[in-house]
Tab-separated table of C-alpha atoms in Angstrom:
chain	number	residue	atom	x	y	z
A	60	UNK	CA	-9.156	-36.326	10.109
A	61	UNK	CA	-6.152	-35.415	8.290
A	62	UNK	CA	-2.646	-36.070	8.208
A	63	UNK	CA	-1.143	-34.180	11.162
A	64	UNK	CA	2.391	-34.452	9.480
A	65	UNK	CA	0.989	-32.850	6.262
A	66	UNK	CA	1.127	-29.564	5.595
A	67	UNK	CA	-0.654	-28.446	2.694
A	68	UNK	CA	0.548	-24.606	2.446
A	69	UNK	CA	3.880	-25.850	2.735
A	70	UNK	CA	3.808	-28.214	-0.380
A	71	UNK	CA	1.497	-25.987	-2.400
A	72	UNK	CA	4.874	-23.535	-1.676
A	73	UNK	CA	6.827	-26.308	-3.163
A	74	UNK	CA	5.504	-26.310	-6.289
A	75	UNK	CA	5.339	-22.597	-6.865
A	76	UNK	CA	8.734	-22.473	-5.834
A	77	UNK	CA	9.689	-24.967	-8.588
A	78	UNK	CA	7.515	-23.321	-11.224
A	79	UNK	CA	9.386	-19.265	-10.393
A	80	UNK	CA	12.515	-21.003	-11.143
A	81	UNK	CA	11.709	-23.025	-14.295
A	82	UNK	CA	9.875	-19.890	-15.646
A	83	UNK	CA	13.033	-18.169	-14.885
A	84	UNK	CA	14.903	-20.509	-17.163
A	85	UNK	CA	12.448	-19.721	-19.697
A	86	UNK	CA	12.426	-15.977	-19.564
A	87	UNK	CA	16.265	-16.243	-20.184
A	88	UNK	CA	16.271	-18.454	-23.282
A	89	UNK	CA	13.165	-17.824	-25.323
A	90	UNK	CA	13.943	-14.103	-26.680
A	91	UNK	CA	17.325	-14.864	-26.847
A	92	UNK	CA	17.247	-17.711	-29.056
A	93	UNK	CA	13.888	-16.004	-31.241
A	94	UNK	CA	16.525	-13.133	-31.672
A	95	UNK	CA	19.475	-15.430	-32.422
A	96	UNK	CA	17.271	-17.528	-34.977
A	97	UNK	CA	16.279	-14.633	-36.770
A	98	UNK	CA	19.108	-12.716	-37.078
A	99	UNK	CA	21.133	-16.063	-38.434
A	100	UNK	CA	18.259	-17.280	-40.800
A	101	UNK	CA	14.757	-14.972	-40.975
A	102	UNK	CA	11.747	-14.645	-38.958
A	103	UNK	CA	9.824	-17.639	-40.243
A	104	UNK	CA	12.399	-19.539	-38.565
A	105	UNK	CA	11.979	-17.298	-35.605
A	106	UNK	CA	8.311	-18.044	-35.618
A	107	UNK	CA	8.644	-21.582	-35.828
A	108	UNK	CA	10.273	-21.900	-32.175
A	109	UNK	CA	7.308	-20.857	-30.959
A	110	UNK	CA	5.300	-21.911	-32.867
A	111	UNK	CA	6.966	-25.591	-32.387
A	112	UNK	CA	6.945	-24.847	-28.925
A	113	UNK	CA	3.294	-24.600	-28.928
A	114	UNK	CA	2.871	-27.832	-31.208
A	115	UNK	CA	4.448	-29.809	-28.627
A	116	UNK	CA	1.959	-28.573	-25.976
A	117	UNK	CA	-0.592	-29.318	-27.792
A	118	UNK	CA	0.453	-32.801	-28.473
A	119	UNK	CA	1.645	-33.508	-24.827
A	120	UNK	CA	-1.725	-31.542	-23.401
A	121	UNK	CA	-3.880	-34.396	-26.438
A	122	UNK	CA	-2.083	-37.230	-25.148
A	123	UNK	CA	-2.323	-35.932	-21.366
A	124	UNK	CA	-6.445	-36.057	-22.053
A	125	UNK	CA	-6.533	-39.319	-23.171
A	126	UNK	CA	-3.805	-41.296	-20.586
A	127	UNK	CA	-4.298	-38.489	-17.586
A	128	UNK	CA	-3.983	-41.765	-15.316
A	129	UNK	CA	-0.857	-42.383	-16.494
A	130	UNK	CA	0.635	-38.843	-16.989
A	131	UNK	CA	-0.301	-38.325	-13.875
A	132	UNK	CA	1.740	-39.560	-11.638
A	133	UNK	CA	4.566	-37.572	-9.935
A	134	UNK	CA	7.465	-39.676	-11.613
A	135	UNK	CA	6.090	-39.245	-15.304
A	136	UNK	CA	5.461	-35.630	-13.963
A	137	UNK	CA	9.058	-35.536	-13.493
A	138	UNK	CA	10.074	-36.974	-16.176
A	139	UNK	CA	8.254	-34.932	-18.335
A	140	UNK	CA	9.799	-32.224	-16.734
A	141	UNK	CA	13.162	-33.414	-17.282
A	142	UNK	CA	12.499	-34.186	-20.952
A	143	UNK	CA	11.447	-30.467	-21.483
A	144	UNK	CA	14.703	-29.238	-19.595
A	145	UNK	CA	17.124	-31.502	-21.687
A	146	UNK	CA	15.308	-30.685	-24.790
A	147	UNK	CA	16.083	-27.124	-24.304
A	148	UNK	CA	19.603	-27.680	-23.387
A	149	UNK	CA	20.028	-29.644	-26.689
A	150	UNK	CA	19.635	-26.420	-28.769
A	151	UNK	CA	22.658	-25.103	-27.574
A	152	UNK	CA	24.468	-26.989	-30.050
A	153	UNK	CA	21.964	-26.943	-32.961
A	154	UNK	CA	23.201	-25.028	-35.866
A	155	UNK	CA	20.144	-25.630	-37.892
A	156	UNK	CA	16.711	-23.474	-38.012
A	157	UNK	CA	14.926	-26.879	-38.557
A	158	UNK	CA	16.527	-28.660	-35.326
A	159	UNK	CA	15.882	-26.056	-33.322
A	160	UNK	CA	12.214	-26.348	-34.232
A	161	UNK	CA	12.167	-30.154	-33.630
A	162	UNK	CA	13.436	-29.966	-30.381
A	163	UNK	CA	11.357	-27.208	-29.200
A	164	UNK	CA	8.486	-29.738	-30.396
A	165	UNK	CA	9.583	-31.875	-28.125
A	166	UNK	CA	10.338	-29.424	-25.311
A	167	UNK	CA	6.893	-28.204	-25.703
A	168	UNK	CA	5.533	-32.196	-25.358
A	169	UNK	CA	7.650	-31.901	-22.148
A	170	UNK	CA	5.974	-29.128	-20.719
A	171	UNK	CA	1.944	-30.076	-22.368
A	172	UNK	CA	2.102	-33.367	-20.244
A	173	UNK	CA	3.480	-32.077	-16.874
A	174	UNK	CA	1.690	-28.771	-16.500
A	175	UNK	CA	-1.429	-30.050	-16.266
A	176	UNK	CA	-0.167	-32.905	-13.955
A	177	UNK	CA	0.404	-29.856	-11.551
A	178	UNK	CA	-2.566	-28.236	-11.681
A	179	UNK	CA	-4.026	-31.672	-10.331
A	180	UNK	CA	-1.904	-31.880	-7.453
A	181	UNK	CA	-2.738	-28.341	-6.284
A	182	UNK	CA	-5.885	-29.173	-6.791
A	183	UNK	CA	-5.596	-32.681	-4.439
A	184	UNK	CA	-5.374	-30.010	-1.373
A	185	UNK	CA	-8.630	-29.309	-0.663
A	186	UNK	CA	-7.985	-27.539	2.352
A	187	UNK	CA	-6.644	-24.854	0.670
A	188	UNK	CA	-9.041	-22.066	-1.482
A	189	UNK	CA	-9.074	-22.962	-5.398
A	190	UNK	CA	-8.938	-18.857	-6.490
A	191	UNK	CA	-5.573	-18.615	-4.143
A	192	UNK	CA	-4.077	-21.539	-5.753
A	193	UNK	CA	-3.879	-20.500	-9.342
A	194	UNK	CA	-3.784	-17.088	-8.259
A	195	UNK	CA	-0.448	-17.916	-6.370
A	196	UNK	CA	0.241	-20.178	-9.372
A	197	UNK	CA	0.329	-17.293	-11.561
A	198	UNK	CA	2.119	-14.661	-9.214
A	199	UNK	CA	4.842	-17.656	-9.065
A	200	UNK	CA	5.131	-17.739	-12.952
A	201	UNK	CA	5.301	-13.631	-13.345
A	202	UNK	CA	7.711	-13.650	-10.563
A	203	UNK	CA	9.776	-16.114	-12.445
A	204	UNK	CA	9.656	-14.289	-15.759
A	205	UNK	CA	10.725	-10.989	-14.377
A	206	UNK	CA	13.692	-12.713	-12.654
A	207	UNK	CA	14.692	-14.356	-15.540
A	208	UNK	CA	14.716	-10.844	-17.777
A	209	UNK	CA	16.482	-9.301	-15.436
A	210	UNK	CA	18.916	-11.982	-14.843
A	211	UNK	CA	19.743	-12.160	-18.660
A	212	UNK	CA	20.798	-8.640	-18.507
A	213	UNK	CA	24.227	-9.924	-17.122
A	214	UNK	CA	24.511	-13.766	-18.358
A	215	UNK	CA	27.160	-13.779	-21.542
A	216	UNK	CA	24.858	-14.207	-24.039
A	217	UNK	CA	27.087	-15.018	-26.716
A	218	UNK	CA	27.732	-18.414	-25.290
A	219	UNK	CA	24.595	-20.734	-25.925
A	220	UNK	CA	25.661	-23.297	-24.147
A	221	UNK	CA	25.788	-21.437	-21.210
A	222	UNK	CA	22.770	-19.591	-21.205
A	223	UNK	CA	20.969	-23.264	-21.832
A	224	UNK	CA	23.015	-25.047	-19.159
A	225	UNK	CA	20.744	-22.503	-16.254
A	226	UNK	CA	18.061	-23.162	-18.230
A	227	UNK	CA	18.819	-27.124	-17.737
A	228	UNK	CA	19.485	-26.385	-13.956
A	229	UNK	CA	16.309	-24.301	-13.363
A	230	UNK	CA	14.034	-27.494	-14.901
A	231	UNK	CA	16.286	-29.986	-12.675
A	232	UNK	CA	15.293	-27.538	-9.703
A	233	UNK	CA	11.567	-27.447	-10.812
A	234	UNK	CA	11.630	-31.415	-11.185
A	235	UNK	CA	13.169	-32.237	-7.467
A	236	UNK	CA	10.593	-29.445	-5.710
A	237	UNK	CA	7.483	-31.294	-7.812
A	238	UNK	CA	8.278	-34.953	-6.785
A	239	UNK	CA	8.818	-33.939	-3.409
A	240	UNK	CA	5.435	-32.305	-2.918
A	241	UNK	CA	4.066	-34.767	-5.308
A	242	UNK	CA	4.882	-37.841	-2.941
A	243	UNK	CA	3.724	-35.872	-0.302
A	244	UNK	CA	0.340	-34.968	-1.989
A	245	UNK	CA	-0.178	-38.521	-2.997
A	246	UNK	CA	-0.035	-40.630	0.384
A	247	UNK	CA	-1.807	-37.756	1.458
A	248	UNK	CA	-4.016	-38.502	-0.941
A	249	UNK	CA	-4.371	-42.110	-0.124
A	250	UNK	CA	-4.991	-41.270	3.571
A	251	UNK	CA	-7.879	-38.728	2.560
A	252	UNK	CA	-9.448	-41.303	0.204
A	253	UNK	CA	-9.450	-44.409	2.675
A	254	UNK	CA	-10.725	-42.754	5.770
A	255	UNK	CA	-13.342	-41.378	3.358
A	256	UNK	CA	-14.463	-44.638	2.663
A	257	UNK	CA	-14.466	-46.120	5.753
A	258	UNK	CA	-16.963	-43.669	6.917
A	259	UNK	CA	-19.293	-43.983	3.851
A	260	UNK	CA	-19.260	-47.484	4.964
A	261	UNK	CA	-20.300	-46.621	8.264
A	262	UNK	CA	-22.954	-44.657	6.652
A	263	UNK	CA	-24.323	-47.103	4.898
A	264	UNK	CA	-24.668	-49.665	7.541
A	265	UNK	CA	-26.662	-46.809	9.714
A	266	UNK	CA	-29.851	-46.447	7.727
A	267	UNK	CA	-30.871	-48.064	4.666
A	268	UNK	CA	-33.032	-45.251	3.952
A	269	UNK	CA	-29.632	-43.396	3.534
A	270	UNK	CA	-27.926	-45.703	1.820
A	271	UNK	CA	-30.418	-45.479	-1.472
A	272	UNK	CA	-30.314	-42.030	-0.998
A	273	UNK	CA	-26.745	-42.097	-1.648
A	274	UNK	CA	-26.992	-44.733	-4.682
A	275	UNK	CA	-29.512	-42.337	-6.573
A	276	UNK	CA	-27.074	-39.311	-6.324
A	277	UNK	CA	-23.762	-41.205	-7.257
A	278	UNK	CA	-26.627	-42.585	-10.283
A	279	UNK	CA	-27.784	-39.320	-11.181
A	280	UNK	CA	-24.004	-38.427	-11.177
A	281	UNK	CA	-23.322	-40.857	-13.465
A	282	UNK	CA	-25.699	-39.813	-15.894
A	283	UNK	CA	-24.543	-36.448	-16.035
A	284	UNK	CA	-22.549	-34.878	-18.272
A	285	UNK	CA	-18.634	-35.054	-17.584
A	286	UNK	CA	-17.165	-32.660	-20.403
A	287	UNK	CA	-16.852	-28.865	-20.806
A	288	UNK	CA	-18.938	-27.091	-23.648
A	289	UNK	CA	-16.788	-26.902	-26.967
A	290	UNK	CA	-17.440	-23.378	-26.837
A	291	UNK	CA	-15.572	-23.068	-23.417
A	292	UNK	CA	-12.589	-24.434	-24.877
A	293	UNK	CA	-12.704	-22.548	-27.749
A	294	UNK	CA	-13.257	-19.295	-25.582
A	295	UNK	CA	-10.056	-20.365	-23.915
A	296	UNK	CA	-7.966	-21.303	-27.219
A	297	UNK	CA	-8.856	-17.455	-28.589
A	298	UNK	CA	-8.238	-15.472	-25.383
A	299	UNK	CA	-4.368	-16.787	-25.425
A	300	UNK	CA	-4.008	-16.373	-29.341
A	301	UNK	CA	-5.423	-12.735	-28.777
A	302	UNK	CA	-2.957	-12.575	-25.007
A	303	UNK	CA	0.406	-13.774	-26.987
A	304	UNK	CA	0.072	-11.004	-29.348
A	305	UNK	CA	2.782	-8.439	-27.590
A	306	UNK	CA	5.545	-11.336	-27.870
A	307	UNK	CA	4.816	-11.223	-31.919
A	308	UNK	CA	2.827	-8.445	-32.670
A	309	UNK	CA	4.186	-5.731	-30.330
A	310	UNK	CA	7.744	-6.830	-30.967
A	311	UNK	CA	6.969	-6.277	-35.032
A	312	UNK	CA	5.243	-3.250	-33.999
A	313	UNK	CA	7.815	-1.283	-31.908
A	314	UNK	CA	11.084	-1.126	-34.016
A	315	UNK	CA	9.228	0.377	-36.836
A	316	UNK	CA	6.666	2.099	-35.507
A	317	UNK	CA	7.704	3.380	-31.649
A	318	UNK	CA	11.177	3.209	-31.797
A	319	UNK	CA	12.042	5.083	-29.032
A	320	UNK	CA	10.911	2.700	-26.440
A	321	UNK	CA	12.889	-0.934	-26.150
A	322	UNK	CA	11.321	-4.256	-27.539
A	323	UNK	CA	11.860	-5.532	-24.256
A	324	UNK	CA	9.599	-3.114	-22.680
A	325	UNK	CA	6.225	-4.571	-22.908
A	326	UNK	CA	7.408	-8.290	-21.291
A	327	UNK	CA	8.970	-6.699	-18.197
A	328	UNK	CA	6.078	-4.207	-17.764
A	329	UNK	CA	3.286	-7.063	-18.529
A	330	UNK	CA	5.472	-9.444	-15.859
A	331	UNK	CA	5.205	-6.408	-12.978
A	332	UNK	CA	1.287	-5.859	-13.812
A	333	UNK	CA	0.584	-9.143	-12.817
A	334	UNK	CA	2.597	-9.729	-9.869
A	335	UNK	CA	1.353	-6.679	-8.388
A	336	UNK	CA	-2.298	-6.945	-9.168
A	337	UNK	CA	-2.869	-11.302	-9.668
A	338	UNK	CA	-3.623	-12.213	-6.096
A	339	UNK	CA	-5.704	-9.152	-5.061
A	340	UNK	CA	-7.987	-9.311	-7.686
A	341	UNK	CA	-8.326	-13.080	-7.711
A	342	UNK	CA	-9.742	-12.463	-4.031
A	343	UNK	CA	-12.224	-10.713	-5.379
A	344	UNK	CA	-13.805	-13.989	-7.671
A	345	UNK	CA	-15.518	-15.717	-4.807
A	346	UNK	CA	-18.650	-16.890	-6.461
A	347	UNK	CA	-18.877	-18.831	-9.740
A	348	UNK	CA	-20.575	-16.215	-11.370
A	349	UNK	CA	-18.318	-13.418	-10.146
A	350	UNK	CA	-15.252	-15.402	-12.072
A	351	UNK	CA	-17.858	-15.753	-15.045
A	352	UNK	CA	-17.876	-11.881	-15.184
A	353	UNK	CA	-14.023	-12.058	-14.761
A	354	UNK	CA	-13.641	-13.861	-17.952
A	355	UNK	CA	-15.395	-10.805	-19.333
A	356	UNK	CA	-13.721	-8.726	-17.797
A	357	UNK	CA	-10.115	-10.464	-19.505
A	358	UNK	CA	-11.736	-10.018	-22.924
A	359	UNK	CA	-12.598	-6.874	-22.516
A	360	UNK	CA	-9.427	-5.575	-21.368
A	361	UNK	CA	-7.656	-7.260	-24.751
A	362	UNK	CA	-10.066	-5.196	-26.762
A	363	UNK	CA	-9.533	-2.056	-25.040
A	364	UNK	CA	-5.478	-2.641	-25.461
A	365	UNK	CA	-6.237	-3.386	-29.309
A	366	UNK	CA	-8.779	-0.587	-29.804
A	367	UNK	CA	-6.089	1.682	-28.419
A	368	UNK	CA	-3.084	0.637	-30.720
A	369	UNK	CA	-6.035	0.997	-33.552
A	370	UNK	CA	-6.421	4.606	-32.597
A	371	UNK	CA	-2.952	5.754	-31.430
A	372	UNK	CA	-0.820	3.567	-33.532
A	373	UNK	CA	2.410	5.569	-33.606
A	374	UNK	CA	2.200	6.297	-29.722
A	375	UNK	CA	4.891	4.773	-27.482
A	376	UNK	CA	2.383	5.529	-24.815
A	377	UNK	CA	-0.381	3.631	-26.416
A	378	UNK	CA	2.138	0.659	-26.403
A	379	UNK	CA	2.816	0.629	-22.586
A	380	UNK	CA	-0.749	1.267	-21.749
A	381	UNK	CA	-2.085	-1.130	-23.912
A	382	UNK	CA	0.582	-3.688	-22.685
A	383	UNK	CA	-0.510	-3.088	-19.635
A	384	UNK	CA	-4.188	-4.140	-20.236
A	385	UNK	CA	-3.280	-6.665	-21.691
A	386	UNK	CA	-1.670	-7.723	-18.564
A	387	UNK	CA	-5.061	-6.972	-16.752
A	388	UNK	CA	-6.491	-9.456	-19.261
A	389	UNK	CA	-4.853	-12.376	-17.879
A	390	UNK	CA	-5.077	-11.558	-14.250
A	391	UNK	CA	-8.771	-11.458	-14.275
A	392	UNK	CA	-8.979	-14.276	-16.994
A	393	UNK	CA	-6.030	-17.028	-16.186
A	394	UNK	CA	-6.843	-17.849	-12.611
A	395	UNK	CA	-11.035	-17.851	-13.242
A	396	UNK	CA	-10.977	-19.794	-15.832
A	397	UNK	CA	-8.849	-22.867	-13.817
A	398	UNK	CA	-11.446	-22.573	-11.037
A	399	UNK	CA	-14.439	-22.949	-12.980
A	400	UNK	CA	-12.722	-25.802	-14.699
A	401	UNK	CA	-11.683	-27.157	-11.347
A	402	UNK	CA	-15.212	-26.604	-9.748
A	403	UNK	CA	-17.088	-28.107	-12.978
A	404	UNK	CA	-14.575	-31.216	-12.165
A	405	UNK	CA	-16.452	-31.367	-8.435
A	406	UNK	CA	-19.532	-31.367	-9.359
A	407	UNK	CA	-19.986	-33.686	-12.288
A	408	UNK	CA	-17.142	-36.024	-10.479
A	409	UNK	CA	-15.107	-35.863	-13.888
A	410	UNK	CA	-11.389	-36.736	-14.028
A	411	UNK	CA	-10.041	-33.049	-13.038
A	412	UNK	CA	-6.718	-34.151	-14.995
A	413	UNK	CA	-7.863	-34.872	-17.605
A	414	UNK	CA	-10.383	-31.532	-18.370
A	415	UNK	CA	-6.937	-29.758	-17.429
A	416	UNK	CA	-4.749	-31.446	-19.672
A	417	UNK	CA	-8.423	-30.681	-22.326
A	418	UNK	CA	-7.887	-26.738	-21.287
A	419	UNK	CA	-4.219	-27.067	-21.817
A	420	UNK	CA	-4.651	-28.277	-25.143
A	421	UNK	CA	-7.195	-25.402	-26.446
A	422	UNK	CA	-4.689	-23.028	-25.109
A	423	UNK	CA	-1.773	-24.359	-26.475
A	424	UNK	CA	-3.764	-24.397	-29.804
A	425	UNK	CA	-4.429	-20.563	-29.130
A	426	UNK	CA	-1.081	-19.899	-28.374
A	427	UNK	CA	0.416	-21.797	-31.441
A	428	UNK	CA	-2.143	-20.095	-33.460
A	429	UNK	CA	-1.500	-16.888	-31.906
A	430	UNK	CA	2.207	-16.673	-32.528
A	431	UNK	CA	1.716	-17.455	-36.193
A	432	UNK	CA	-1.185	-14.635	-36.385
A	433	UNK	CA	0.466	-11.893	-35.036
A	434	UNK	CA	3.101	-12.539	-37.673
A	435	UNK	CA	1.071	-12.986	-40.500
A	436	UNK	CA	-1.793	-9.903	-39.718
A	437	UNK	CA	1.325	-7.873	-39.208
A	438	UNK	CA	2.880	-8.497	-43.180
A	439	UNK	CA	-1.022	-8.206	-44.232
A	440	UNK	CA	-1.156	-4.359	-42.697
A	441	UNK	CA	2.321	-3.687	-44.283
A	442	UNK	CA	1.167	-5.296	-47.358
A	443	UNK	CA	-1.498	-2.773	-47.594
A	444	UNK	CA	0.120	-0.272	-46.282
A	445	UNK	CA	-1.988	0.358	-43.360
A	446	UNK	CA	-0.262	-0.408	-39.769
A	447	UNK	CA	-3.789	-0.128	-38.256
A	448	UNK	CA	-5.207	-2.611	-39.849
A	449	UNK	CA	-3.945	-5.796	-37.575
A	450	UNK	CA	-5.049	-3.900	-34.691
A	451	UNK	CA	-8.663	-3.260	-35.994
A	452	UNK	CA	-8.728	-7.053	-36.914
A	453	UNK	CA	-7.820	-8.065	-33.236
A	454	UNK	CA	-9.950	-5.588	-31.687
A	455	UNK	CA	-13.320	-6.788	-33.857
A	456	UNK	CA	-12.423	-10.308	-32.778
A	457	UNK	CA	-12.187	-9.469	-29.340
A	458	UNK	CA	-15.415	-7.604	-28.953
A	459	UNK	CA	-16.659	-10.371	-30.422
A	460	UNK	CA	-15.558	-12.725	-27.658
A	461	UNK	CA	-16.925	-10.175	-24.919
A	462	UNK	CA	-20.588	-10.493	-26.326
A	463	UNK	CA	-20.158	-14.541	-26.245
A	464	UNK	CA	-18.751	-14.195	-22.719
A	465	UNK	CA	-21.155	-12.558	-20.912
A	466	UNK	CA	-24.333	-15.209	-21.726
A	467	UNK	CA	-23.708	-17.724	-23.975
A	468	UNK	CA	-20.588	-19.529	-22.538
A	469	UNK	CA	-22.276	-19.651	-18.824
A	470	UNK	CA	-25.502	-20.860	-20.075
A	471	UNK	CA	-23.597	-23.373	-21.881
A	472	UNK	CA	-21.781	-24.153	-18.877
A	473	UNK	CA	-24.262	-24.549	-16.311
A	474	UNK	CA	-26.272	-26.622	-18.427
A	475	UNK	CA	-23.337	-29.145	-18.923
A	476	UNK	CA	-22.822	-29.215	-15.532
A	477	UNK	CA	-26.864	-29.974	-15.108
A	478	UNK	CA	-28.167	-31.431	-17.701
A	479	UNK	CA	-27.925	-35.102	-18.344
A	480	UNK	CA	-26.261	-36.455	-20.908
A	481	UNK	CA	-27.869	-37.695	-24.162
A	482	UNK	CA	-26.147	-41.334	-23.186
């Protein structure tokens, strides 16, 4: 029935491969060049990479909703990719705060209209369990991180335009592993889809009685509802605003507050949680309600990491261990949320690229948000004189988020996936 030639673990490999070494890249560039900006101009500048960064995602992840068709396919995939990797390598010679910006805009419109692309590829092997697939996708990103922090620990970084030329390498890498196990994916694909309908032919010419059958279901399909809850989205855009808060909030944080422990230490500590701990626990979310409870479970982990840096503020301790649950967050939360998006895709036979390039989006938006917020609820506690006050803002929000997550968003969700719509 399938393509003996094809191998699905072996491409799914492919593209994980590719993703460890472009997150590599960007482990090595982005707190060099946030530290570089802001020592040379201020950290509003600083900000703004990320924040531009996150911009461009959002705009790549808007326009990946609306032409997933064309996005889609594995040389605009590439290309994408490409455009995100020479984008990065063009800051090397920027020498001002506002270029650099620009062009991380743009690398971040790179990387909003390819990552969803390969989310739907995973997804196109069906012979291979959805919770392993972004769980593996995950471990592959960490993985890649931690490399990439421990490989800038010996790359010169005085010279930009060497630190920017890996980072150009690593996205070249990622590029030729993706359109390799795109092409194979795709005729794959093709394959799949026309011995699939050759047999619902047969089907239909064997009973009539089964062939209505058939037509009410793909009707009854038709009339239901083929988008995600707003709510859903939204759920998604706050977790990462609330997740991205030790790459602002905790770097703020530690030089004036826990100096004795290096900025660095919450990244390389968040990177090892995850490897460590993402595929186990993602074996544990087999039913759709057990990766409900895991989204729950993410939220309330970010509230116990906040509630602790409310209480123990000046504690290097409190920093690690509330990096650390932090970390926790996203392993139960990352990987659950793609599979219910994946699975809601199934069942209401919506365009599964374009509801990921819609969950892209809202967590680019979270993430853009988020790296502006930590920034900003940071000057408000030292306005006031009060370095707890950030922390108890976060950790309201996030309880907040807990309560919604536990009924609300699943009722809202199984009744889009039910209902039918109001067209």
């Amino acid at each position: 029935m399938h393509n003996k030639k094809f191998n699905s673990l072996a491409n799914s490999y492919l593209i994980y491969i590719g993703v460890a070494i472009a997150s590599g890249g960007v482990a090595l560039y982005t707190p060099l060049i946030v530290s570089e900006t802001g020592k040379n101009f201020s950290g509003f500048w600083a900000a703004s990479i990320l924040f531009g960064l996150n911009l461009g995602r959002v705009i790549g992840s808007f326009a990946g909703s609306r032409f997933s068709r064309a996005v889609n396919h594995p040389l605009m995939v590439c290309g994408n990719i490409f455009l995100e990797g020479i984008a990065l390598y063009c800051m090397a010679f920027l020498q001002q705060a506002w270029a650099l910006a620009l062009f991380a805009v743009l690398a971040g419109f790179g990387s909003g209209l390819s990552f969803p692309g390969l989310k739907n590829y995973l997804l196109k092997l069906r012979d291979l369990d959805q919770s392993a697939l972004f769980s593996r996708l995950a471990f592959a990103i960490r993985m890649g991180l931690v490399s990439g922090y421990l490989m800038a620990s010996w790359v010169p970084h005085e010279s930009l335009r060497l630190v920017f030329l890996i980072v150009l390498v690593t996205f070249i890498a990622y590029g030729i592993f993706m359109l390799i196990a795109m092409r194979a994916i795709s005729e794959h694909e093709k394959q799949y889809l026309a011995l699939h309908t050759t047999l619902a032919q047969q089907e239909r010419q064997t009973s009539t009685r089964q062939t209505n059958s058939a037509s009410q279901d793909i009707a009854e399909t038709g009339q239901r509802t083929t988008e995600l809850p707003l709510l859903f989205y939204l759920s998604n855009a706050m977790f990462w605003c609330f997740a991205i808060q030790p790459m602002i909030g905790f770097s703020l944080h530690i030089p004036q507050f826990t100096p004795d422990i290096p900025v660095s230490t919450p990244f390389w500590i968040s990177a090892l949680v995850i490897i460590f701990f993402q595929i186990p626990i993602s074996k544990r979310a087999i039913r759709i309600r057990d990766h409900f409870r895991f989204l729950q479970i993410g939220y309330g982990c970010l509230f116990l990491s906040f509630l602790l840096m409310l209480v123990f503020t000046h504690s290097a301790t409190a920093v690690i261990v509330s990096a650390v649950l932090l970390s926790f967050g996203q392993v139960f939360y990352g990987p659950s949320l793609d599979v219910l998006t994946a699975r809601f895709a199934d069942k209401t036979c919506a365009d599964t690229g374009k509801l990921m390039s819609k969950q892209m989006l809202y967590q680019s938006m979270g993430n853009m948000v988020g790296s502006l917020a930590g920034g900003i609820l940071f000057d408000l506690s030292q306005h006031f004189d009060s370095p707890r006050l950030n922390w108890l803002l976060l950790a309201l929000a996030s309880v907040v988020m807990v309560i919604l997550s536990k009924n609300k968003i699943p009722q809202l969700y199984r009744q889009a996936g039910n209902m039918p719509s109001a067209h």
